[in-house]
CSV table of C-alpha atoms in Angstrom, one decimal:
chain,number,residue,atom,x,y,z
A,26,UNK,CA,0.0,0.0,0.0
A,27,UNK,CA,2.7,2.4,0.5
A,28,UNK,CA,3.8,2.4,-2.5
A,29,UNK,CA,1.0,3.8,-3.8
A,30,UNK,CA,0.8,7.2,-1.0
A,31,UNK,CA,3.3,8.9,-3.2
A,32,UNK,CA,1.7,8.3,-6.8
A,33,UNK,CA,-1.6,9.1,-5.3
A,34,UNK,CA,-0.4,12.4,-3.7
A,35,UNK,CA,1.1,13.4,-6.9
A,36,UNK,CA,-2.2,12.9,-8.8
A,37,UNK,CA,-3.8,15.1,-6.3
A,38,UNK,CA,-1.2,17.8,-6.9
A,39,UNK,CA,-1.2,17.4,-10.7
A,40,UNK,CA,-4.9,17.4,-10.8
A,41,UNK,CA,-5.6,20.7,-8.7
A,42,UNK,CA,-3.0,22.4,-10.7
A,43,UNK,CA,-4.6,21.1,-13.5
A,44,UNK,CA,-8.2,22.6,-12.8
A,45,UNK,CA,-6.6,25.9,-11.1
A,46,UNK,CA,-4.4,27.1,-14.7
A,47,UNK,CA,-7.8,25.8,-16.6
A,48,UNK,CA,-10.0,28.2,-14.8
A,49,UNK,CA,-7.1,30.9,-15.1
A,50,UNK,CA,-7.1,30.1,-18.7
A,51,UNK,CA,-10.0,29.7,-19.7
A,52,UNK,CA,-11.2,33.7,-20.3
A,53,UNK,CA,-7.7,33.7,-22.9
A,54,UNK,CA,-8.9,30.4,-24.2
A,55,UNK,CA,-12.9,31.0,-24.7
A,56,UNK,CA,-13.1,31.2,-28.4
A,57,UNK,CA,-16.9,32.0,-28.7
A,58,UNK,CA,-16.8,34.7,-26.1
A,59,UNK,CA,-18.8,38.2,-26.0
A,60,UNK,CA,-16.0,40.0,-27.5
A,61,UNK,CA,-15.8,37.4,-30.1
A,62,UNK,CA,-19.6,37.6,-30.4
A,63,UNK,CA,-19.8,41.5,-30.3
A,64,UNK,CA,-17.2,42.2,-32.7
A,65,UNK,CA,-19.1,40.1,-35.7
A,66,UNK,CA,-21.9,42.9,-35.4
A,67,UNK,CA,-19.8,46.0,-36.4
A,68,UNK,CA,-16.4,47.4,-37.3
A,69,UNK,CA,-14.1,48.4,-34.3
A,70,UNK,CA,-14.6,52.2,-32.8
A,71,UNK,CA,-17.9,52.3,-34.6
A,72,UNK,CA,-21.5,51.8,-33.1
A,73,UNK,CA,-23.1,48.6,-33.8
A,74,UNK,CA,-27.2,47.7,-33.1
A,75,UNK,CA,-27.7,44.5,-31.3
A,76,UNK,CA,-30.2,42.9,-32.2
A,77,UNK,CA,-33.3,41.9,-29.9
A,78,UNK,CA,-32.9,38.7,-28.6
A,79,UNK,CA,-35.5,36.5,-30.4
A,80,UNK,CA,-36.3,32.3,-28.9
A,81,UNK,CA,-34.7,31.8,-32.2
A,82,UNK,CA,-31.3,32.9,-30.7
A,83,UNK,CA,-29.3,35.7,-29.6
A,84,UNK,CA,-26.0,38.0,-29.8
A,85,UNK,CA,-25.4,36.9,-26.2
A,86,UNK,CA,-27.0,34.4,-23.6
A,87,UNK,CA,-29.3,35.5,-21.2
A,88,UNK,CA,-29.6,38.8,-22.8
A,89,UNK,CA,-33.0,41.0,-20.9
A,90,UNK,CA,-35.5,41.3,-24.0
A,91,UNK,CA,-36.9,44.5,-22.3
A,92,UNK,CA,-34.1,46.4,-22.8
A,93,UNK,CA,-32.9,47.2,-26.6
A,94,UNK,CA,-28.7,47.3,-27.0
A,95,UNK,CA,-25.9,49.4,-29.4
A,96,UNK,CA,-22.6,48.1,-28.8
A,97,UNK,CA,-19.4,49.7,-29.3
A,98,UNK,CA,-16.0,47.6,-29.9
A,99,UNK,CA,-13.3,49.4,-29.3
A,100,UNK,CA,-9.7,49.4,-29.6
A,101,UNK,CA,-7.4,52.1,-28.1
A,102,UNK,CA,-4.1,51.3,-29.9
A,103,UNK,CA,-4.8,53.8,-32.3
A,104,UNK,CA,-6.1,56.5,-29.6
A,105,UNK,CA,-8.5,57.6,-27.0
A,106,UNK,CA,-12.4,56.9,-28.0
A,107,UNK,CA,-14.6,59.6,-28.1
A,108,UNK,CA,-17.8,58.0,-27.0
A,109,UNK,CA,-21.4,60.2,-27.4
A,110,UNK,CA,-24.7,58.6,-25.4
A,111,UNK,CA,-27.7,60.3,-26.7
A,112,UNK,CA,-30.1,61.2,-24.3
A,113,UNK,CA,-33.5,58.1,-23.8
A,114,UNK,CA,-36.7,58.4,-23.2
A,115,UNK,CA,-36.4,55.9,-20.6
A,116,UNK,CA,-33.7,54.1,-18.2
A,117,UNK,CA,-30.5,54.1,-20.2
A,118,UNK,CA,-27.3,52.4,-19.1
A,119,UNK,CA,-23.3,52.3,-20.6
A,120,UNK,CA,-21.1,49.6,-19.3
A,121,UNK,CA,-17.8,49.0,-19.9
A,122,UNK,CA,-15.9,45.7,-20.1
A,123,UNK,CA,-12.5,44.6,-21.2
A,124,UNK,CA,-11.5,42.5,-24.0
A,125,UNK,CA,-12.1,39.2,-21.8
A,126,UNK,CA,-15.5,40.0,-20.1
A,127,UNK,CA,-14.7,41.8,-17.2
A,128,UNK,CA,-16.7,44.7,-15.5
A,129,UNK,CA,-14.9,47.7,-14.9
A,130,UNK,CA,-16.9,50.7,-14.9
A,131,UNK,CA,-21.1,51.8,-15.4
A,132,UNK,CA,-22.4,54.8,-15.8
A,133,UNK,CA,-26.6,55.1,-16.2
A,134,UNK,CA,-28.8,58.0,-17.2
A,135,UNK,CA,-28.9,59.6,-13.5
A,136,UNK,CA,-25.4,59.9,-13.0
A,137,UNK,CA,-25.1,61.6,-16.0
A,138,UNK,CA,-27.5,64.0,-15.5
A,139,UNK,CA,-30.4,62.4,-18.0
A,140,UNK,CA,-29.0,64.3,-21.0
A,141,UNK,CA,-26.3,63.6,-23.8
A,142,UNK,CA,-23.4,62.3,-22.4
A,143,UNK,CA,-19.9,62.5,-24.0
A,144,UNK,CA,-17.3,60.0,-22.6
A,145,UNK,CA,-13.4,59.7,-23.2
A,146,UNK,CA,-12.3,56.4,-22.9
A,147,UNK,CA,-8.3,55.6,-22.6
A,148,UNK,CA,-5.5,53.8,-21.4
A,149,UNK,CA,-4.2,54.7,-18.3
A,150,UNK,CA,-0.9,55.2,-19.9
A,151,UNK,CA,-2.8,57.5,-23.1
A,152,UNK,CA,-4.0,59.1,-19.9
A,153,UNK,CA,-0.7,60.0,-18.2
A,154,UNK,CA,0.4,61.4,-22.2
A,155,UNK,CA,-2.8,64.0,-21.5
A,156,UNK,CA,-0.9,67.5,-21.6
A,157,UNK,CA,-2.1,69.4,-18.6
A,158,UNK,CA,-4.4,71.9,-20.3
A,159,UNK,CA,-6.0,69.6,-22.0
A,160,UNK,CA,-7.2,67.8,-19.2
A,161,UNK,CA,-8.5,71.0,-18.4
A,162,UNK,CA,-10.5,71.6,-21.4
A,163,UNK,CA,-11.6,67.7,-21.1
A,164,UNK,CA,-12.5,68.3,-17.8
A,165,UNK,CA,-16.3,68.8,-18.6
A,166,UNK,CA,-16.0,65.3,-20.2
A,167,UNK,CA,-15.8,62.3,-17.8
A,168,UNK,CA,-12.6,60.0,-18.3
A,169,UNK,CA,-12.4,56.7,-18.3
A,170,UNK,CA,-9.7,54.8,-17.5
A,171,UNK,CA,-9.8,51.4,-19.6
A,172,UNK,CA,-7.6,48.4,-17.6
A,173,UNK,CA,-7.3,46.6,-21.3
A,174,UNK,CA,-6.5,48.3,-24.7
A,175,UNK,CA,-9.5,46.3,-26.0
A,176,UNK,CA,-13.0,46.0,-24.9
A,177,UNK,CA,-16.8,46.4,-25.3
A,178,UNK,CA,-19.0,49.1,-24.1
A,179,UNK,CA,-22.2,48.2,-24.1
A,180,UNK,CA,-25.6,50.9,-24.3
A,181,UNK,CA,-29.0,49.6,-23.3
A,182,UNK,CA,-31.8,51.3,-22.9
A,183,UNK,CA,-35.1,50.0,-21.1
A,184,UNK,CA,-38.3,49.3,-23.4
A,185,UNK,CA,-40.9,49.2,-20.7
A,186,UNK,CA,-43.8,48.4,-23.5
A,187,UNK,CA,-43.3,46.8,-26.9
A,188,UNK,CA,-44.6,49.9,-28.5
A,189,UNK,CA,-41.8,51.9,-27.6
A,190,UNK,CA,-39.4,49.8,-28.9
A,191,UNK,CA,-38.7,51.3,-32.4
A,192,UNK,CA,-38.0,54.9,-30.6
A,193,UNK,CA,-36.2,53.6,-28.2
A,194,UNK,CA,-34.3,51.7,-31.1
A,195,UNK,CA,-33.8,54.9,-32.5
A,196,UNK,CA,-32.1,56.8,-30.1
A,197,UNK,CA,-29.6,54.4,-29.3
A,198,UNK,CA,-28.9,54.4,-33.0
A,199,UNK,CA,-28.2,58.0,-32.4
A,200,UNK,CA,-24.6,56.5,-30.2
A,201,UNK,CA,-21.1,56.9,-31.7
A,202,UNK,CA,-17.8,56.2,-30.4
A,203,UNK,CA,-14.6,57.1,-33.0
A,204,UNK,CA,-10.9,57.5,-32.2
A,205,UNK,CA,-10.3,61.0,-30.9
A,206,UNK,CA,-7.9,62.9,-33.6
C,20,UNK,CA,4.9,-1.8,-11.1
C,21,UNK,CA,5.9,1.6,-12.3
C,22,UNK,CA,3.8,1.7,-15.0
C,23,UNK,CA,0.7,0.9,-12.5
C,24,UNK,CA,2.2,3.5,-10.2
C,25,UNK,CA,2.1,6.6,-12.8
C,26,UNK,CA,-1.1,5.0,-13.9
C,27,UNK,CA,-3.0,5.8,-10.8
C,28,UNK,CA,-1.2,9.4,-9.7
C,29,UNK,CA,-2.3,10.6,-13.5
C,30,UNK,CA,-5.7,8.8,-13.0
C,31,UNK,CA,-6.4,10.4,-9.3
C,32,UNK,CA,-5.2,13.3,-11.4
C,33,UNK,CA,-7.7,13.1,-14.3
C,34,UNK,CA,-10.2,12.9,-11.5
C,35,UNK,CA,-9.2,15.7,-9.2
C,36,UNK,CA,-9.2,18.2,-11.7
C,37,UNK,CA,-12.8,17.1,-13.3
C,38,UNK,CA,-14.6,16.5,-9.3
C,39,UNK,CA,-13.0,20.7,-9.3
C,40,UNK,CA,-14.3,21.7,-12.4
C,41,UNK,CA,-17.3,20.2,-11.6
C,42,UNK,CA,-18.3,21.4,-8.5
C,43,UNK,CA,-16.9,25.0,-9.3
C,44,UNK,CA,-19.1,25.1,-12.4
C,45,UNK,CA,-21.8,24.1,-10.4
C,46,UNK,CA,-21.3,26.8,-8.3
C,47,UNK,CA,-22.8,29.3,-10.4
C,48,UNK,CA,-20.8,32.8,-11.3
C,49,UNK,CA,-17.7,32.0,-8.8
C,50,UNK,CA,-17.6,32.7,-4.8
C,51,UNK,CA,-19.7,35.7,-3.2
C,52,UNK,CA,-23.3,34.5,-4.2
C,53,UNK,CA,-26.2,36.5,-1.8
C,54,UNK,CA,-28.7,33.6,-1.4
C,55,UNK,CA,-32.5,34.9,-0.3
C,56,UNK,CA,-35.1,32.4,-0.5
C,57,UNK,CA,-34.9,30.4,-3.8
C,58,UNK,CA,-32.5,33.5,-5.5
C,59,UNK,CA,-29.4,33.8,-6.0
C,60,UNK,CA,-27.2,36.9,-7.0
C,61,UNK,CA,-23.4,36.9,-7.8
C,62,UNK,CA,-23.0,40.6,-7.0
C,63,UNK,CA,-19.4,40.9,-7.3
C,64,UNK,CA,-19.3,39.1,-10.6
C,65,UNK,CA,-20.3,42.5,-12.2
C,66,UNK,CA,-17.5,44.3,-10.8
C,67,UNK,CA,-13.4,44.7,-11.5
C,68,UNK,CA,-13.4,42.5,-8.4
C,69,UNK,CA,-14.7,39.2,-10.2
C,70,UNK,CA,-12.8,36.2,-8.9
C,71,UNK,CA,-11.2,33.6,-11.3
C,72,UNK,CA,-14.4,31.6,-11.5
C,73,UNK,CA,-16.8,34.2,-11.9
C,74,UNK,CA,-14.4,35.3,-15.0
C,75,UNK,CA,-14.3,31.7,-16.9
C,76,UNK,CA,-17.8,31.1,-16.5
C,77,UNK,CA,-18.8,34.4,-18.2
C,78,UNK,CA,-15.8,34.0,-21.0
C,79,UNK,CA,-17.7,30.1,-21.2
C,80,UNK,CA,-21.0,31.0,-21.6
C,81,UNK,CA,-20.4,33.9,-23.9
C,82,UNK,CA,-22.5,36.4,-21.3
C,83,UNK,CA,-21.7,39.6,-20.6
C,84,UNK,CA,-22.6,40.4,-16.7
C,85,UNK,CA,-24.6,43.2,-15.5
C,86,UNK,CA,-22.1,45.5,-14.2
C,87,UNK,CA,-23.4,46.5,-10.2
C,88,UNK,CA,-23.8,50.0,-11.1
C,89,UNK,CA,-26.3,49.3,-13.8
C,90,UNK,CA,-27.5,46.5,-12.0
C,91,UNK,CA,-28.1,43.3,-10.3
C,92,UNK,CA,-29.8,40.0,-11.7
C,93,UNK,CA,-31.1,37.7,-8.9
C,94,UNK,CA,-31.9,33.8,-10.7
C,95,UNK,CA,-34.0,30.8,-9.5
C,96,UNK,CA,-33.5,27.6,-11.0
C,97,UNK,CA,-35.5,25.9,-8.4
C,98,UNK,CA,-38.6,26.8,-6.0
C,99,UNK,CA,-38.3,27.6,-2.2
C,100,UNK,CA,-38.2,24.0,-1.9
C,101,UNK,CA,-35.3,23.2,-3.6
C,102,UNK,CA,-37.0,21.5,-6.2
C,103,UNK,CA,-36.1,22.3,-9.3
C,104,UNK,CA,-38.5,24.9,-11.6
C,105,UNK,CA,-40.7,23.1,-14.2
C,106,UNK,CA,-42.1,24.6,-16.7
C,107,UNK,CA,-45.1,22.1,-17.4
C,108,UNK,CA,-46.2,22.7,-13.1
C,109,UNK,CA,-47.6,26.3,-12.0
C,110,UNK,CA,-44.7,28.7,-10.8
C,111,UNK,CA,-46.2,31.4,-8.3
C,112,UNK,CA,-43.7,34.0,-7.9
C,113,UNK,CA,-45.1,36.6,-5.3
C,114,UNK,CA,-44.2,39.1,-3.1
C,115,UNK,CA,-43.1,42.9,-2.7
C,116,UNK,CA,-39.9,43.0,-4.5
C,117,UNK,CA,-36.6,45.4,-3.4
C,118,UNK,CA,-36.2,49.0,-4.0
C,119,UNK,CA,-35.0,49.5,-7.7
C,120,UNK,CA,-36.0,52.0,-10.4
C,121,UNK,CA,-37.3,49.6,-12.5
C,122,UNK,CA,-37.0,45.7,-12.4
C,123,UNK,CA,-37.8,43.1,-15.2
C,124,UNK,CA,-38.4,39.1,-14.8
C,125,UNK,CA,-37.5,37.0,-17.8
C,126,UNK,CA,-38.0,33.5,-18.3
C,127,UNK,CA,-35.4,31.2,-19.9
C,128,UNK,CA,-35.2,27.8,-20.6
C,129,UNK,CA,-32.6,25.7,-19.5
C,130,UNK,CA,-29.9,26.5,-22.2
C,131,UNK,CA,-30.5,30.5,-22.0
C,132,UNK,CA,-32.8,31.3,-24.2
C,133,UNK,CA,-35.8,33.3,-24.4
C,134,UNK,CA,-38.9,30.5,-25.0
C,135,UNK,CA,-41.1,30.5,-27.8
C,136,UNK,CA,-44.2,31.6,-27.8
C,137,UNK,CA,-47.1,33.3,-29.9
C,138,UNK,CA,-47.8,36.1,-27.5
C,139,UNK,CA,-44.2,37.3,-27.9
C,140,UNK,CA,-44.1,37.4,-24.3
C,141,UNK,CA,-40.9,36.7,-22.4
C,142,UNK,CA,-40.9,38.3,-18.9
C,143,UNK,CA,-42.5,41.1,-17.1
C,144,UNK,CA,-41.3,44.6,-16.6
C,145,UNK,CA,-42.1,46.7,-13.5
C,146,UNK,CA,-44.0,49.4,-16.2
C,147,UNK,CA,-46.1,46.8,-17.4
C,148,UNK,CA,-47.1,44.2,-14.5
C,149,UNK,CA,-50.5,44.5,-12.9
C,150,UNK,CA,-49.1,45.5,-9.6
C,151,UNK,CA,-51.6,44.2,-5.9
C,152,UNK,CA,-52.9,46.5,-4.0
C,153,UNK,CA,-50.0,46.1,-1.5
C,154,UNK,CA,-47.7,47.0,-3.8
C,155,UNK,CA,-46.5,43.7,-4.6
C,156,UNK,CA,-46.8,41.3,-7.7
C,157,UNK,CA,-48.3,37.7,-8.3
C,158,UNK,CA,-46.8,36.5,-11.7
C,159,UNK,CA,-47.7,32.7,-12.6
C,160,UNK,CA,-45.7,31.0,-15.1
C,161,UNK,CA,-47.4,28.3,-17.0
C,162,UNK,CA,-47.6,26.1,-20.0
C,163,UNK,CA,-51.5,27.3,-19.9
C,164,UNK,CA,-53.0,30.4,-19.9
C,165,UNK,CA,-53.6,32.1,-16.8
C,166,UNK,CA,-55.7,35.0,-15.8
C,167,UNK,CA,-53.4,38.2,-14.3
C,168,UNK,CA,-49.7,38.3,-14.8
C,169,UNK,CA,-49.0,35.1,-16.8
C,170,UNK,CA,-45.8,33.7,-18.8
C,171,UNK,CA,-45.8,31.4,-21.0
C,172,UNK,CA,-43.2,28.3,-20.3
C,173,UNK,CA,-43.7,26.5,-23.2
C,174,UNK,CA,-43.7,23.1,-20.9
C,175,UNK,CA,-40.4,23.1,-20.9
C,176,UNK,CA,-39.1,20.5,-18.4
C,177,UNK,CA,-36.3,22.9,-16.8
C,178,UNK,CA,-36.9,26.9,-16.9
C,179,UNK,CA,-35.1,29.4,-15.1
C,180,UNK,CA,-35.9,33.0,-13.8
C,181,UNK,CA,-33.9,36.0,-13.5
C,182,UNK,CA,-35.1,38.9,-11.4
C,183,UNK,CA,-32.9,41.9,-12.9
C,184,UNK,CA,-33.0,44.8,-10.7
C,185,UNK,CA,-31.5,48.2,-12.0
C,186,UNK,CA,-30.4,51.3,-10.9
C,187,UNK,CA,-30.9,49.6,-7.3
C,188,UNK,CA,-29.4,50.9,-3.7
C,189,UNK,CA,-26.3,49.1,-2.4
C,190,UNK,CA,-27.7,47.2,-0.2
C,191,UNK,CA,-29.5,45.3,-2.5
C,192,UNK,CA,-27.0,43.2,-3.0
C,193,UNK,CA,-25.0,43.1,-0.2
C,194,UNK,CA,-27.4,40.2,1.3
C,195,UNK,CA,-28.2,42.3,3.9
C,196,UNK,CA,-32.3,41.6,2.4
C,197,UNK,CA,-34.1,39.2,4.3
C,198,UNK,CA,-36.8,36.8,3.0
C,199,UNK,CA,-38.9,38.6,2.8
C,200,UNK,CA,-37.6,41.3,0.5
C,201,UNK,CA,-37.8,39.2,-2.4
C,202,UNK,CA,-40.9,37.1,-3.7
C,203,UNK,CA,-41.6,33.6,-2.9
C,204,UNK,CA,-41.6,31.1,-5.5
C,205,UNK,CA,-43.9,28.1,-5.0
C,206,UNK,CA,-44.8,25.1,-7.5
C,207,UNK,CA,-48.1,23.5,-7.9
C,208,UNK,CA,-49.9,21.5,-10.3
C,209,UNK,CA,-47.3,19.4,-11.5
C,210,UNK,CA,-48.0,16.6,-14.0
C-alpha cells in the first residue's frame, strides 16, 4: 500500500493544478466569447445595433428582451475613443468591459445627469500622455480609464412596452464612439 | 509496477481536476453569491473585483454580466423548496420586490434562451405588471394560460428566472435583504 501514497499524492497535486491554470485560462482560451460575439456585429470604434434577442437565438446568452442594445468595440491602440450617449426616453445604461469580459466601470442616465453624455475612454498610460491643459479643457468630459486596450462598451436602454421599442431603437442608433484625432 | 504507479497518480489526477471543475461550475458565477429564498445573486461578478471563477464562466457561456452600477440579476433555477423549476407545473412568484428603479423578470429555458411563444411574451417589466394593491406582484408561469400576470413556459421540463434589478441601492445586493424582500416562488400543479 505504500507504495501507492506517493503516486496518489502526486495525482492530487497534478490534478488541482490542472483545474486551477484551466480556470485561469480559460477567459484567454474562450473562443466563442462576448467580445468574439460582439465584434461580428460592427467594425471596431464604430456603433453597432444589437439585435433583440429572439427564442430563435441571440448575440449573447441570457440577454433582458426589455431592454434594446448598441454596442461599441473598441480598440485604443490607435487613440482615445470619443464615446457620445444620446439622451432616452427611458432608463439608459453604458457599461464597460475589457477584452475578456470583465466589468470595470457603469455609468446610467442619473449619474449623468439624464441628458447627452460624452465619454473619453483611454488607457491609463494615453491618460498620463494628456498634456495638462488639455485635461482641463476635457475636464467637462468624464474620463475613463480602460484596464485593457481592448474592450466592449455596451448601451441599453429600457423598453418598458413593446410599442416603444422602435424609438427607443432609434435613439440608441443616435450613439457613436470614433478614435479621438 | 511503475507503470501501474504513474497509472493511478495521472488517474487520481484526471479525476481531481474534473470533481473541481465540476463542483466549481456548479457553483454558479464563482464565490460571493447572496442567497435569499430560492434566489441567488453573484454581486461581485459585475464588478473589477470578479474572482477567477466568476471570469471563466462568463468567457464560457459567452454572457456579458450586468455591471453593479447598472444593476443586479437575482436567478431561480429551483422553488423555495429546492426542487427544481418546471415549466409544465404552475410557478407562483409573489411578493413585494426590493427597492430599484425599474426591475424586469424573464423566463429562460434551460440553455439560456428566451422561449417560444405566440404572445411574444418573455418576462414582465415593472412598467407593465399589474401591480396588488400592497404593492407587490403575483406572476404565474405556465404552460397554460392564466388570468393576471402570466408567462408562458412553453412546458419546458427545466426553466429558469432571472429577477434583474437596475439602478438599485447598495444594499440590494449586499445580502443584507431578508426573506422577505424578495418574492416567494412556490410550484403547484405538477404533471
Amino acid at each position: 500500500m505504500r507504495n501507492f501514497a506517493l503516486p496518489a499524492l502526486i495525482g492530487l497535486v497534478l490534478g488541482v493544478l490542472a483545474h486551477l491554470v484551466s480556470v485561469l485560462a480559460m477567459p484567454r482560451l474562450a473562443l466563442d466569447d462576448a467580445f468574439a460575439r460582439l465584434s461580428q456585429l460592427g467594425t471596431p470604434n464604430a456603433v453597432s445595433m444589437v439585435p433583440d434577442p429572439t427564442p430563435l437565438g441571440a448575440t449573447l446568452p441570457r440577454m433582458d428582451p426589455a431592454f434594446a442594445s448598441a454596442v461599441c468595440v473598441y480598440d485604443l491602440s490607435g487613440g482615445a475613443l470619443h464615446i457620445h450617449v444620446p439622451a432616452a426616453p427611458y432608463y439608459l445604461s453604458v457599461s464597460f468591459y475589457t477584452r475578456h469580459g470583465l466589468a470595470y466601470y457603469a455609468i446610467n442616465d442619473r449619474t449623468a445627469g439624464r441628458r447627452a453624455t460624452d465619454l473619453l475612454l483611454m488607457t491609463p498610460a494615453q491618460r498620463a500622455a494628456l498634456p495638462e491643459d488639455e485635461e482641463i479643457t476635457a475636464a467637462d468630459r468624464l474620463i475613463i480609464e480602460s484596464p485593457s486596450s481592448e474592450g466592449t462598451v455596451l448601451i441599453r436602454s429600457f423598453v418598458p412596452e413593446r410599442g416603444e421599442r422602435e424609438l427607443v431603437r432609434a435613439r440608441l442608433a443616435e450613439a457613436r464612439c470614433g478614435v479621438t484625432s | 509496477m511503475r507503470l501501474l504507479a504513474i497509472l493511478l497518480a495521472f488517474l487520481i489526477g484526471g479525476a481531481t481536476a474534473i470533481v473541481l471543475t465540476w463542483y466549481a461550475s456548479a457553483r454558479g458565477n464563482g464565490f460571493g453569491a447572496v442567497q435569499i429564498g430560492a434566489w441567488t445573486a453573484w454581486p461581485k461578478a459585475g464588478t473589477a473585483d470578479a474572482d477567477p471563477y466568476a471570469r471563466a464562466a462568463f468567457a464560457r457561456s459567452g454572457e456579458l454580466p450586468l455591471e453593479l452600477a447598472d444593476g443586479i440579476a437575482f436567478i431561480a433555477t429551483s422553488d423555495d423548496d429546492g426542487r427544481a423549476l418546471d415549466g409544465r407545473c404552475d410557478i407562483r412568484i409573489r411578493g413585494r420586490l426590493p427597492q430599484a428603479r425599474l426591475w424586469t423578470l424573464t423566463l429562460y429555458d434551460g440553455r439560456g434562451r428566451l422561449i417560444d411563444n405566440a404572445a411574444e411574451r418573455y418576462g414582465f417589466t415593472s412598467a407593465e405588471v399589474v401591480w396588488n394593491p400592497d404593492r407587490g406582484v403575483e406572476i404565474v408561469l405556465a404552460p397554460r394560460a392564466r388570468p393576471g400576470n402570466w408567462l408562458p413556459t412553453g412546458g419546458r421540463d427545466r426553466v429558469t428566472a432571472v429577477l434583474r434589478l437596475y439602478d438599485a441601492p447598495v444594499d440590494v445586493g449586499s445580502g443584507a435583504g431578508d426573506r422577505s424582500s424578495m418574492p416567494t416562488v412556490t410550484q403547484e400543479r405538477c404533471p
